[in-house]
């Protein structure tokens, strides 16, 4: 095993180009577990922690450009307003120690369906900034996950940053685990209201081979909100709409039975989380809308 | 501390500070908070090698061949050993039955069984070499439960058994069977107005001690070996290790290293023999440290169990009879299974008075992971079932669940189903009263912080699953009975060497035992006992090793009782000798030397009237007094193999719990809000440690109620979750406040009236939580741990 | 490979480090600092918690090479670290300027302040407030989780001198303890906080 320590992003890309099998390591919270437990013996470890810019973010414009290695703790503390869904998801990641090290780049690189960031990214809308010596490209998050622990990166590419749309409305994230802290998701759900486009987006974690959106549920809800004039009148969403949304979210799952939970439970829980997060976000939206009206 | 019952008559030591009854602090506390305390995995030696174990990847198979050539040729590798390389004809070990091969021979019987061992200059070298050992298996059908174990033509897990249980078991795949028959349960059932039945399942729990199995073996010049090890019983290890090495016991010198928790998981050997074999083979020190993955295969677990119960009661709420069948899965090797069967059966009806009882308990041999000792030891599984039954029956009779228990509670003088009379306080009803009388925690505490729900105080916790939706509170009660000490005729003793001398102008007592300090605080208590008995301020506790006689096991809630008793006894003998010296040297100066009862207090010899006769410094001068003596508790007898009758137990320990839970009924997530406990401890030698033990035991019971389970694939008998990612134990956010009410009713047969305390709280905690969840959800819930699937109908 | 970094204020160097080794392994097996513990080696127990450039992390998940040039504080250096912080800020937990909050009353916390008579081993060692509180409150049993908990608790009190119970639980939710049931750990952290606010 060789340990490569590029001092700059350019050096990192060059190293990755030269050694496409090199395993990038930043927070180490996935890679080191595999090494400690002898599940993985990469020929090269590519340490990205010397590259300062990966731990930085820019919040100007429409989206936040989040460096791949910004620790979850920083996201929770500093980006709660711009990225509320991701901030909530970050808070559910493992433990304080892990949140101090791990970042979204690692979640994306590993592409485990159980990664906590995925549902929030899917719901908010995001693009993955992938780069190699050949150049840079933006991969829409919807196209990023290609299979169980597989993603759209080419062997010579590294994740430099994620561009996440700044919230234009309430977002929520909820995850089920069988412990009240430090737990891997049995399943997870992210929801973002986008009042500017009058759309909702969802993200489901750990309930299909990859993180997925519940597209039919989104379409149903978009139509229902539109038809009922909900975006304008700020009325309470009717229970039947919430229920149908939940049912469609459950239907978007394609889960398995494993040691963490049954497929049947995952479908059920995603439905419950979908209904609850819809209620929370919508109540929040109504509250904001009411205040705006009051001022006007 | 709570009310004191009949206080034992303690005169000696009442005037010495830091004696029994005070919350003195741990002598190893400073070392443990500075990182200087040397645990077994911290050992290091110049030139040491690292040992690695190759384990079976299948549960049940014949070993066709093992090829170690490539591993042995790996640079940096010093030795590779298999069964054929073992140095003597003794190639098996075991706590009671020597059925466990040091390295697999001919076949493997469970997933993760040691097949070969490697020593190399770096752990990675050792791992890579182990991976190069080629083992060819021919798989056999797996025995995974009672049906497959006793099916016609079932493969025998152990062929040609010659152990002392084979004569009375109905099938060779049954390790041991113990019936307990008293009165006529069938006849008594006819007089029952209400009968309830239930079938309960208890999952496989892991001790999950944090300090992994580890140790360092150093070859000695005399051909022997020094072993630094974390264990629960040095001499039991020694008895099993030495014959395999072909060494006399005095050439295997064992020293207890820091032990990072045990809870029963270190009663059996893990890497001890392997490290010694490699050290003797290579002539170099060898260190072995399991990682967490390996630890799940490296020690026995709590027996999973199937329990079938029938309880009956009259209209006025008196228990008429209990019938029960308890099937414990012992896994591939016997370990402590026979004794676990003895406990589960003899304590199978709980702390209640029932005249007509018919119980059968068995432990199976299967190809599942071996199971043995864990805190509560058979009594835990039974308590889960009989307490569920007591709730059911109270409901059927139409009585309050606590009142129903109190009505049927045993007390001093009651008979156990074994026919043994309980001859010390048994305040079962009182413990229930106390735990019920504690104030209930406020409702909806998650709102107390402000207008937003504090998810940390809700089911799901940080995962943000509810802001109060679907949350229902429930309350449940349970009480249990655990035996203290080794039962069934076992010669249960301990040894203490106590020395008293003047060092630097002050009298100092030195206590040397082989007691394994595993965190419970035995070392704290030994110093307190020495101060009380010898009236000195300064006590040195020697490291535990095999240079002193056996202390028995740190298990069965027995160490404070038995080794504490041995220390007390040796101190008394030392005191007598000191007084003899005093009489000899100074007797002529004061008549009280001959006439008064003399005590040692505050470094002086005083009369029971308080008159100072001499300073210990002047009595002893440069003489040292030393005594090493064994001490035993009252003898017990085996249970009759057909009826289970017999005075099998020494002492009992009782605890009651009230659990308050909040359940997210839609998602099936549970938050335990409070787990109140009332326990009788006889005499709290160190109140701070007592409460710490009760809270720790309570939390392990909580764990197996809602999350802890080793999941074994029934088709392959392979462990599916050997990691802390998927075997979950409670975090600080899963653990509630645990108010503890300590009752002190002395047991006059025990030193200072004390009662062993470590295990009882683990018993009642689990059924109390389950009862509270049932109360919140209205569901039946007949298995533990209860998972979200069981609460949402999605299993 | 060679790795060099600062541990507890002292420059340290290790040679022949295998590239897959963790910072934890290097500390324990190469630098003679076994205080950080190896309970799970998968970031699920917190026993190996150290401060890496001031931030609490699981040292089992830091590749040794990643520690190059960094500053590490382990439990062995905690007392010194707290003392220096105290000299610097006049406050041993580093956060004495903030006042108020709804921490536990001193009275309540000091229920556990009973002093032992015979800390016969290691007596006289200078301890940080959190270390002392863990001893006094009975928060140490087997002690294997203790080093990691101390680092985590000390860092929390540095940030948040008057934590609520829920704050303490959240901050320590990455540190498993199997012996105590956490109650006495809660007492210890409350005690350290209370002593700290009294000292101001």
Coordinates of C-alpha atoms in Angstrom, one line a residue, chain B residues 141-661:
Chain B
X141 CA -26.1 -29.7 7.5
X142 CA -26.5 -27.2 10.3
X143 CA -28.3 -27.9 13.6
X144 CA -29.9 -24.6 14.6
X145 CA -32.8 -25.3 16.9
X146 CA -34.5 -27.9 18.9
X147 CA -36.3 -29.4 16.0
X148 CA -33.2 -29.9 13.9
X149 CA -31.2 -31.0 16.9
X150 CA -33.6 -33.8 17.9
X151 CA -34.9 -34.8 14.4
X152 CA -34.6 -38.4 13.5
X153 CA -31.1 -38.9 12.1
X154 CA -29.9 -35.5 13.1
X155 CA -26.2 -35.1 12.8
X156 CA -24.6 -35.1 16.2
X157 CA -22.8 -31.9 17.1
X158 CA -20.5 -34.0 19.3
X159 CA -20.1 -37.7 18.7
X160 CA -19.1 -40.1 21.4
X161 CA -19.9 -37.9 24.3
X162 CA -18.5 -39.1 27.6
X163 CA -19.4 -36.2 29.9
X164 CA -21.3 -36.7 33.0
X165 CA -24.6 -35.4 31.6
X166 CA -24.9 -37.8 28.7
X167 CA -26.5 -40.4 31.0
X168 CA -29.5 -38.3 31.7
X169 CA -30.2 -36.3 28.6
X170 CA -32.9 -37.5 26.1
X171 CA -30.7 -36.8 23.1
X172 CA -26.9 -36.4 22.5
X173 CA -27.6 -33.0 21.0
X174 CA -28.9 -31.9 24.4
X175 CA -26.1 -30.8 26.8
X176 CA -28.1 -31.0 30.0
X177 CA -31.7 -31.3 31.2
X178 CA -33.0 -30.3 34.6
X179 CA -36.6 -30.8 35.6
X180 CA -38.0 -29.1 38.7
X181 CA -41.1 -30.9 39.9
X182 CA -42.9 -30.0 43.1
X183 CA -46.5 -30.9 44.1
X184 CA -48.8 -31.8 41.3
X185 CA -49.2 -29.0 38.7
X186 CA -51.7 -31.0 36.7
X187 CA -54.0 -31.5 39.6
X188 CA -53.5 -27.9 40.8
X189 CA -54.5 -26.6 37.4
X190 CA -57.9 -28.0 37.9
X191 CA -58.4 -25.6 40.8
X192 CA -57.4 -22.6 38.8
X193 CA -60.1 -20.1 37.9
X194 CA -57.8 -18.4 35.4
X195 CA -55.1 -19.9 33.3
X196 CA -52.8 -18.0 30.9
X197 CA -50.3 -19.4 28.5
X198 CA -47.5 -17.9 26.5
X199 CA -44.6 -18.7 24.3
X200 CA -41.7 -16.3 24.6
X201 CA -38.5 -15.8 22.7
X202 CA -35.3 -14.3 24.1
X203 CA -32.7 -13.2 21.6
X204 CA -29.0 -13.8 21.7
X205 CA -27.3 -11.0 23.7
X206 CA -23.7 -10.1 23.6
X207 CA -21.7 -8.9 26.6
X208 CA -20.2 -6.3 24.4
X209 CA -17.5 -5.4 26.9
X210 CA -15.5 -2.5 25.5
X211 CA -12.0 -3.9 26.1
X212 CA -11.4 -6.5 23.4
X213 CA -10.0 -10.0 24.2
X214 CA -6.3 -9.5 24.4
X215 CA -3.1 -10.4 26.2
X216 CA 0.6 -10.9 26.1
X217 CA 2.4 -14.2 26.6
X218 CA 6.1 -14.0 27.4
X219 CA 8.2 -17.2 27.3
X220 CA 10.3 -17.7 30.4
X221 CA 13.8 -19.0 30.8
X222 CA 12.7 -22.0 32.8
X223 CA 10.6 -23.2 29.8
X224 CA 7.4 -21.8 31.3
X225 CA 5.4 -18.8 30.2
X226 CA 4.2 -15.5 31.8
X227 CA 0.7 -14.5 30.6
X228 CA -0.7 -11.0 31.1
X229 CA -4.4 -11.4 30.6
X230 CA -7.9 -10.0 31.0
X231 CA -10.1 -12.7 32.5
X232 CA -12.7 -13.3 35.2
X233 CA -11.0 -16.1 36.9
X234 CA -7.2 -16.6 36.7
X235 CA -7.1 -20.1 38.2
X236 CA -9.9 -21.5 36.1
X237 CA -7.9 -20.3 33.0
X238 CA -4.7 -21.8 34.5
X239 CA -6.4 -25.2 35.0
X240 CA -7.4 -25.2 31.3
X241 CA -4.2 -23.7 29.8
X242 CA -1.4 -25.6 31.5
X243 CA -2.3 -29.2 30.4
X244 CA -2.6 -28.1 26.8
X245 CA 0.9 -26.5 26.9
X246 CA 2.2 -29.6 28.7
X247 CA 3.4 -27.5 31.6
X248 CA 2.9 -27.8 35.3
X249 CA 0.7 -25.1 36.6
X250 CA 3.5 -23.4 38.4
X251 CA 5.2 -22.8 35.1
X252 CA 2.3 -20.9 33.7
X253 CA 2.4 -17.7 35.7
X254 CA -0.6 -15.5 35.1
X255 CA -1.1 -11.9 36.0
X256 CA -4.3 -10.0 35.6
X257 CA -4.0 -7.1 33.3
X258 CA -6.6 -4.3 33.2
X259 CA -9.9 -5.7 32.2
X260 CA -12.2 -3.6 30.1
X261 CA -15.5 -5.1 31.3
X262 CA -16.5 -8.8 31.3
X263 CA -20.2 -9.5 32.2
X264 CA -19.6 -13.2 31.8
X265 CA -17.9 -13.0 28.4
X266 CA -14.5 -13.7 30.0
X267 CA -15.3 -16.8 32.0
X268 CA -14.3 -19.0 29.0
X269 CA -10.9 -18.9 27.4
X270 CA -10.4 -16.8 24.3
X271 CA -6.8 -16.2 23.1
X272 CA -5.0 -17.4 26.2
X273 CA -3.8 -20.8 25.0
X274 CA -3.1 -19.5 21.4
X275 CA -0.8 -16.7 22.7
X276 CA 1.0 -19.1 25.0
X277 CA 1.4 -21.7 22.2
X278 CA 2.9 -19.1 19.8
X279 CA 5.2 -17.7 22.5
X280 CA 6.5 -21.1 23.4
X281 CA 6.9 -22.1 19.8
X282 CA 8.7 -18.9 18.7
X283 CA 10.6 -18.2 21.9
X284 CA 9.3 -14.6 21.6
X285 CA 6.7 -12.6 23.4
X286 CA 3.4 -12.8 21.5
X287 CA 0.5 -10.3 21.8
X288 CA -3.0 -11.0 20.5
X289 CA -5.7 -8.4 20.4
X290 CA -9.0 -9.1 18.8
X291 CA -10.8 -6.4 16.9
X292 CA -14.5 -5.9 17.4
X293 CA -15.4 -8.2 14.6
X294 CA -13.4 -11.0 16.0
X295 CA -14.6 -10.3 19.5
X296 CA -18.1 -11.2 18.5
X297 CA -16.7 -14.7 17.6
X298 CA -14.2 -14.8 20.4
X299 CA -16.5 -15.2 23.4
X300 CA -19.7 -17.0 24.3
X301 CA -23.0 -15.0 24.3
X302 CA -26.1 -15.1 26.4
X303 CA -28.2 -18.1 25.6
X304 CA -31.1 -17.3 23.3
X305 CA -34.2 -19.1 24.6
X306 CA -37.7 -20.3 23.8
X307 CA -39.9 -20.4 26.9
X308 CA -43.3 -21.9 27.1
X309 CA -45.3 -21.1 30.3
X310 CA -48.7 -21.9 31.8
X311 CA -49.7 -20.0 34.9
X312 CA -53.0 -20.4 36.9
X313 CA -54.6 -18.4 39.6
X314 CA -57.8 -18.5 41.7
X315 CA -60.4 -15.8 41.6
X316 CA -58.8 -14.1 44.6
X317 CA -55.5 -13.9 42.8
X318 CA -53.5 -16.7 44.4
X319 CA -51.2 -18.6 42.0
X320 CA -52.2 -22.2 41.7
X321 CA -49.5 -23.7 39.5
X322 CA -46.8 -23.0 37.0
X323 CA -45.8 -25.3 34.1
X324 CA -42.8 -24.2 32.0
X325 CA -40.5 -25.5 29.4
X326 CA -37.3 -23.6 28.8
X327 CA -35.2 -24.4 25.8
X328 CA -31.8 -22.7 25.8
X329 CA -29.5 -22.7 22.7
X330 CA -26.1 -23.6 24.0
X331 CA -24.5 -23.5 20.5
X332 CA -21.6 -25.6 19.5
X333 CA -19.7 -26.0 22.8
X334 CA -21.0 -26.6 26.3
X335 CA -19.3 -23.7 28.1
X336 CA -21.5 -22.9 31.1
X337 CA -24.7 -24.3 29.7
X338 CA -25.3 -26.9 32.4
X339 CA -25.2 -24.3 35.1
X340 CA -27.4 -21.9 33.1
X341 CA -29.9 -24.7 32.8
X342 CA -29.8 -25.1 36.6
X343 CA -30.5 -21.5 37.2
X344 CA -33.2 -21.1 34.5
X345 CA -35.1 -24.1 35.9
X346 CA -34.6 -23.6 39.7
X347 CA -35.5 -19.8 39.4
X348 CA -38.0 -20.4 36.7
X349 CA -41.1 -19.2 38.5
X350 CA -39.5 -16.1 39.9
X351 CA -39.8 -14.7 43.4
X352 CA -43.3 -16.1 44.0
X353 CA -44.8 -18.7 46.2
X354 CA -46.3 -21.6 44.1
X355 CA -46.8 -25.0 45.6
X356 CA -47.3 -26.9 42.4
X357 CA -44.7 -26.5 39.8
X358 CA -43.6 -28.5 36.8
X359 CA -40.6 -27.1 34.9
X360 CA -38.2 -28.6 32.4
X361 CA -35.2 -26.7 31.2
X362 CA -32.7 -28.0 28.5
X363 CA -29.7 -26.6 26.7
X364 CA -29.1 -27.7 23.2
X365 CA -25.9 -28.4 21.2
X366 CA -26.3 -26.7 17.9
X367 CA -24.1 -25.1 15.2
X368 CA -25.0 -21.6 16.4
X369 CA -22.4 -19.5 18.3
X370 CA -21.5 -21.0 21.6
X371 CA -23.4 -19.5 24.5
X372 CA -22.5 -19.4 28.2
X373 CA -22.2 -16.9 31.0
X374 CA -23.7 -13.5 30.9
X375 CA -24.8 -11.3 33.7
X376 CA -28.0 -12.9 35.1
X377 CA -27.1 -16.4 33.8
X378 CA -30.3 -18.2 32.9
X379 CA -32.4 -16.2 35.4
X380 CA -32.7 -13.4 32.9
X381 CA -34.4 -15.4 30.2
X382 CA -36.9 -16.9 32.7
X383 CA -37.7 -13.5 34.3
X384 CA -38.6 -12.1 30.9
X385 CA -41.2 -14.8 30.5
X386 CA -42.6 -15.2 34.0
X387 CA -43.0 -11.5 34.4
X388 CA -44.9 -11.3 31.1
X389 CA -47.1 -14.1 32.4
X390 CA -47.7 -12.3 35.7
X391 CA -49.0 -9.3 33.9
X392 CA -51.3 -11.4 31.8
X393 CA -52.6 -13.3 34.7
X394 CA -53.2 -10.2 36.8
X395 CA -55.2 -8.8 33.9
X396 CA -57.2 -12.1 33.7
X397 CA -57.9 -12.0 37.4
X398 CA -58.7 -8.4 37.2
X399 CA -56.2 -7.3 39.8
X400 CA -53.7 -4.5 39.8
X401 CA -50.4 -5.9 38.3
X402 CA -48.3 -4.8 41.3
X403 CA -50.8 -5.9 43.9
X404 CA -51.1 -9.3 42.2
X405 CA -47.3 -9.7 42.4
X406 CA -47.2 -8.6 46.0
X407 CA -50.0 -11.0 47.0
X408 CA -48.0 -13.9 45.6
X409 CA -44.5 -12.6 46.5
X410 CA -42.2 -14.9 48.4
X411 CA -40.8 -13.8 51.7
X412 CA -38.3 -15.1 54.3
X413 CA -39.3 -18.6 55.1
X414 CA -41.0 -19.3 51.7
X415 CA -40.1 -22.5 49.8
X416 CA -38.6 -22.4 46.4
X417 CA -39.8 -25.0 43.9
X418 CA -36.6 -26.9 44.7
X419 CA -37.9 -27.4 48.2
X420 CA -35.2 -25.1 49.6
X421 CA -36.3 -22.7 52.3
X422 CA -35.4 -19.0 51.9
X423 CA -33.6 -18.3 55.1
X424 CA -32.8 -14.6 54.7
X425 CA -34.9 -11.5 54.0
X426 CA -36.8 -11.7 50.7
X427 CA -38.5 -8.2 50.6
X428 CA -40.2 -8.8 47.2
X429 CA -43.4 -7.0 48.0
X430 CA -41.6 -4.2 49.7
X431 CA -39.3 -3.6 46.7
X432 CA -42.4 -3.4 44.4
X433 CA -44.0 -1.0 46.9
X434 CA -41.0 1.2 46.9
X435 CA -40.5 1.3 43.1
X436 CA -44.1 2.1 42.6
X437 CA -44.0 4.9 45.2
X438 CA -41.3 6.8 43.4
X439 CA -42.6 10.0 41.7
X440 CA -43.3 9.6 38.0
X441 CA -41.3 11.7 35.5
X442 CA -43.3 14.6 34.1
X443 CA -45.2 14.1 30.8
X444 CA -44.1 15.5 27.5
X445 CA -40.7 16.5 28.7
X446 CA -39.6 17.2 25.1
X447 CA -41.6 20.4 25.2
X448 CA -40.1 21.8 28.4
X449 CA -37.2 23.4 26.6
X450 CA -39.4 25.8 24.6
X451 CA -41.9 25.9 21.8
X452 CA -39.9 23.6 19.5
X453 CA -39.9 19.9 20.3
X454 CA -36.4 18.8 21.6
X455 CA -36.0 15.7 19.5
X456 CA -33.3 14.5 21.8
X457 CA -36.0 13.7 24.4
X458 CA -38.3 11.9 21.9
X459 CA -38.3 8.4 20.4
X460 CA -35.9 8.4 17.4
X461 CA -33.8 11.0 19.1
X462 CA -31.4 13.0 16.9
X463 CA -32.9 11.3 13.8
X464 CA -35.8 13.7 13.9
X465 CA -38.6 11.2 13.3
X466 CA -41.3 12.8 15.5
X467 CA -42.1 16.1 17.1
X468 CA -44.6 14.4 19.3
X469 CA -46.8 12.7 16.7
X470 CA -47.8 9.1 17.5
X471 CA -46.1 9.2 20.9
X472 CA -47.8 7.3 23.7
X473 CA -46.5 6.7 27.2
X474 CA -46.5 3.4 29.0
X475 CA -45.6 2.1 32.4
X476 CA -44.5 -1.4 33.4
X477 CA -43.3 -3.2 36.4
X478 CA -41.2 -6.3 37.0
X479 CA -39.3 -8.1 39.8
X480 CA -36.8 -10.9 39.7
X481 CA -34.8 -13.3 41.7
X482 CA -31.1 -14.2 41.1
X483 CA -29.0 -16.7 43.0
X484 CA -25.7 -15.4 44.4
X485 CA -22.5 -17.5 44.2
X486 CA -21.9 -20.8 42.6
X487 CA -24.7 -23.2 43.3
X488 CA -25.5 -27.0 43.0
X489 CA -22.8 -28.3 45.3
X490 CA -19.9 -26.4 43.7
X491 CA -17.0 -26.0 46.1
X492 CA -17.2 -22.2 45.9
X493 CA -14.3 -20.6 47.8
X494 CA -11.8 -17.8 47.7
X495 CA -8.4 -17.1 49.0
X496 CA -6.9 -14.0 50.5
X497 CA -3.4 -13.2 51.7
X498 CA -3.3 -10.3 54.1
X499 CA -0.1 -8.9 55.5
X500 CA 0.4 -6.2 58.1
X501 CA 3.6 -4.4 58.9
X502 CA 5.0 -1.0 59.6
X503 CA 6.2 0.9 56.6
X504 CA 7.7 4.4 56.9
X505 CA 6.5 4.7 60.5
X506 CA 2.8 3.8 59.8
X507 CA 1.0 0.5 59.9
X508 CA 0.1 -0.7 56.5
X509 CA -2.1 -3.6 55.4
X510 CA -1.4 -5.4 52.1
X511 CA -4.2 -7.5 50.5
X512 CA -3.3 -10.0 47.9
X513 CA -5.9 -12.0 46.1
X514 CA -6.4 -13.5 42.6
X515 CA -9.8 -11.7 42.3
X516 CA -10.3 -10.3 38.8
X517 CA -11.1 -6.7 39.0
X518 CA -13.3 -6.2 35.9
X519 CA -14.6 -2.8 36.8
X520 CA -17.0 -3.8 39.6
X521 CA -14.9 -2.2 42.3
X522 CA -13.7 -5.2 44.2
X523 CA -10.4 -3.5 44.8
X524 CA -12.1 -0.6 46.4
X525 CA -14.1 -2.9 48.7
X526 CA -11.1 -5.0 49.7
X527 CA -9.3 -1.9 51.0
X528 CA -12.4 -0.9 52.9
X529 CA -12.7 -4.3 54.5
X530 CA -9.0 -4.2 55.5
X531 CA -9.4 -0.8 57.1
X532 CA -12.5 -1.9 59.0
X533 CA -10.9 -5.1 60.3
X534 CA -7.4 -3.9 60.9
X535 CA -7.9 -0.2 61.8
X536 CA -5.3 1.1 59.5
X537 CA -5.6 4.0 57.1
X538 CA -3.2 2.7 54.5
X539 CA -4.0 -0.4 52.5
X540 CA -2.1 -1.7 49.5
X541 CA -3.9 -3.9 47.0
X542 CA -1.5 -6.2 45.2
X543 CA -2.1 -7.0 41.6
X544 CA -4.1 -10.2 41.1
X545 CA -2.1 -13.2 39.9
X546 CA -1.6 -16.9 40.3
X547 CA 1.0 -16.6 43.1
X548 CA -1.8 -16.6 45.5
X549 CA -4.7 -19.2 45.8
X550 CA -7.8 -19.0 43.7
X551 CA -10.4 -16.3 44.3
X552 CA -13.0 -18.0 42.2
X553 CA -14.8 -16.2 39.4
X554 CA -15.8 -12.6 39.2
X555 CA -19.3 -13.6 38.3
X556 CA -22.5 -14.9 39.9
X557 CA -22.6 -11.6 41.9
X558 CA -20.2 -13.5 44.2
X559 CA -16.9 -11.6 44.6
X560 CA -17.8 -9.1 47.3
X561 CA -19.4 -12.0 49.2
X562 CA -16.8 -14.7 48.7
X563 CA -13.5 -12.9 48.2
X564 CA -14.7 -10.1 50.4
X565 CA -15.4 -12.8 52.9
X566 CA -12.0 -14.2 52.4
X567 CA -10.3 -10.9 52.9
X568 CA -12.4 -10.3 56.0
X569 CA -11.5 -13.7 57.3
X570 CA -7.8 -13.3 56.7
X571 CA -7.9 -9.9 58.3
X572 CA -9.5 -11.4 61.4
X573 CA -6.7 -14.0 61.5
X574 CA -4.1 -11.3 61.1
X575 CA -5.8 -9.3 63.8
X576 CA -5.7 -12.2 66.2
X577 CA -2.0 -12.6 65.5
X578 CA -1.3 -8.9 66.0
X579 CA -3.1 -9.0 69.3
X580 CA -1.1 -12.1 70.3
X581 CA 2.1 -10.2 69.6
X582 CA 0.7 -7.3 71.6
X583 CA -0.1 -9.5 74.6
X584 CA 3.3 -11.1 74.4
X585 CA 5.2 -7.8 74.2
X586 CA 3.0 -5.4 76.1
X587 CA 0.5 -7.6 78.1
X588 CA 2.2 -6.8 81.4
X589 CA 1.7 -3.1 81.1
X590 CA -2.1 -3.1 81.3
X591 CA -4.6 -5.7 82.6
X592 CA -7.0 -5.0 79.7
X593 CA -4.7 -6.9 77.4
X594 CA -5.9 -10.0 79.1
X595 CA -9.4 -9.2 80.0
X596 CA -11.0 -6.8 77.6
X597 CA -12.2 -7.4 74.0
X598 CA -9.6 -5.7 71.9
X599 CA -10.1 -3.9 68.7
X600 CA -7.8 -2.3 66.1
X601 CA -8.9 1.3 65.5
X602 CA -7.1 4.2 64.0
X603 CA -3.7 2.5 64.0
X604 CA -4.0 1.6 67.6
X605 CA -5.0 -1.3 69.9
X606 CA -8.1 -0.2 71.9
X607 CA -10.5 -1.8 74.2
X608 CA -14.1 -2.1 73.3
X609 CA -14.6 0.6 75.9
X610 CA -12.4 2.9 73.8
X611 CA -9.2 2.9 75.9
X612 CA -6.0 3.0 73.9
X613 CA -3.6 0.3 74.9
X614 CA -0.9 0.7 72.3
X615 CA 0.1 2.0 69.0
X616 CA 0.3 -0.7 66.3
X617 CA 3.7 0.7 65.4
X618 CA 4.9 -0.3 68.8
X619 CA 3.2 -3.6 68.8
X620 CA 4.6 -4.7 65.4
X621 CA 7.9 -2.9 65.4
X622 CA 9.7 -4.6 62.5
X623 CA 7.6 -7.8 62.7
X624 CA 5.3 -8.5 59.8
X625 CA 2.2 -10.6 60.2
X626 CA 0.9 -12.5 57.2
X627 CA -1.9 -14.9 56.6
X628 CA -3.2 -16.7 53.5
X629 CA -6.4 -18.5 54.1
X630 CA -9.3 -19.9 52.1
X631 CA -12.8 -19.0 52.9
X632 CA -16.0 -20.7 51.9
X633 CA -19.7 -19.9 52.0
X634 CA -22.2 -22.4 53.2
X635 CA -22.2 -25.6 51.2
X636 CA -24.9 -26.3 48.6
X637 CA -26.1 -29.5 47.1
X638 CA -26.9 -30.6 43.5
X639 CA -30.5 -30.7 42.3
X640 CA -32.0 -34.1 42.0
X641 CA -31.8 -35.0 38.3
X642 CA -35.4 -36.1 38.1
X643 CA -37.2 -33.8 40.5
X644 CA -34.9 -30.8 40.9
X645 CA -35.2 -31.0 44.6
X646 CA -32.3 -29.9 46.7
X647 CA -30.8 -27.0 48.7
X648 CA -28.9 -25.8 45.6
X649 CA -28.5 -22.1 46.3
X650 CA -26.6 -20.0 48.8
X651 CA -28.2 -16.6 48.7
X652 CA -30.7 -14.7 46.6
X653 CA -30.7 -11.2 45.2
X654 CA -33.9 -9.3 44.5
X655 CA -34.5 -6.2 42.4
X656 CA -37.7 -4.5 41.1
X657 CA -38.0 -2.1 38.3
X658 CA -40.6 0.4 37.0
X659 CA -40.1 1.4 33.4
X660 CA -41.6 4.5 31.9
X661 CA -41.4 4.5 28.1

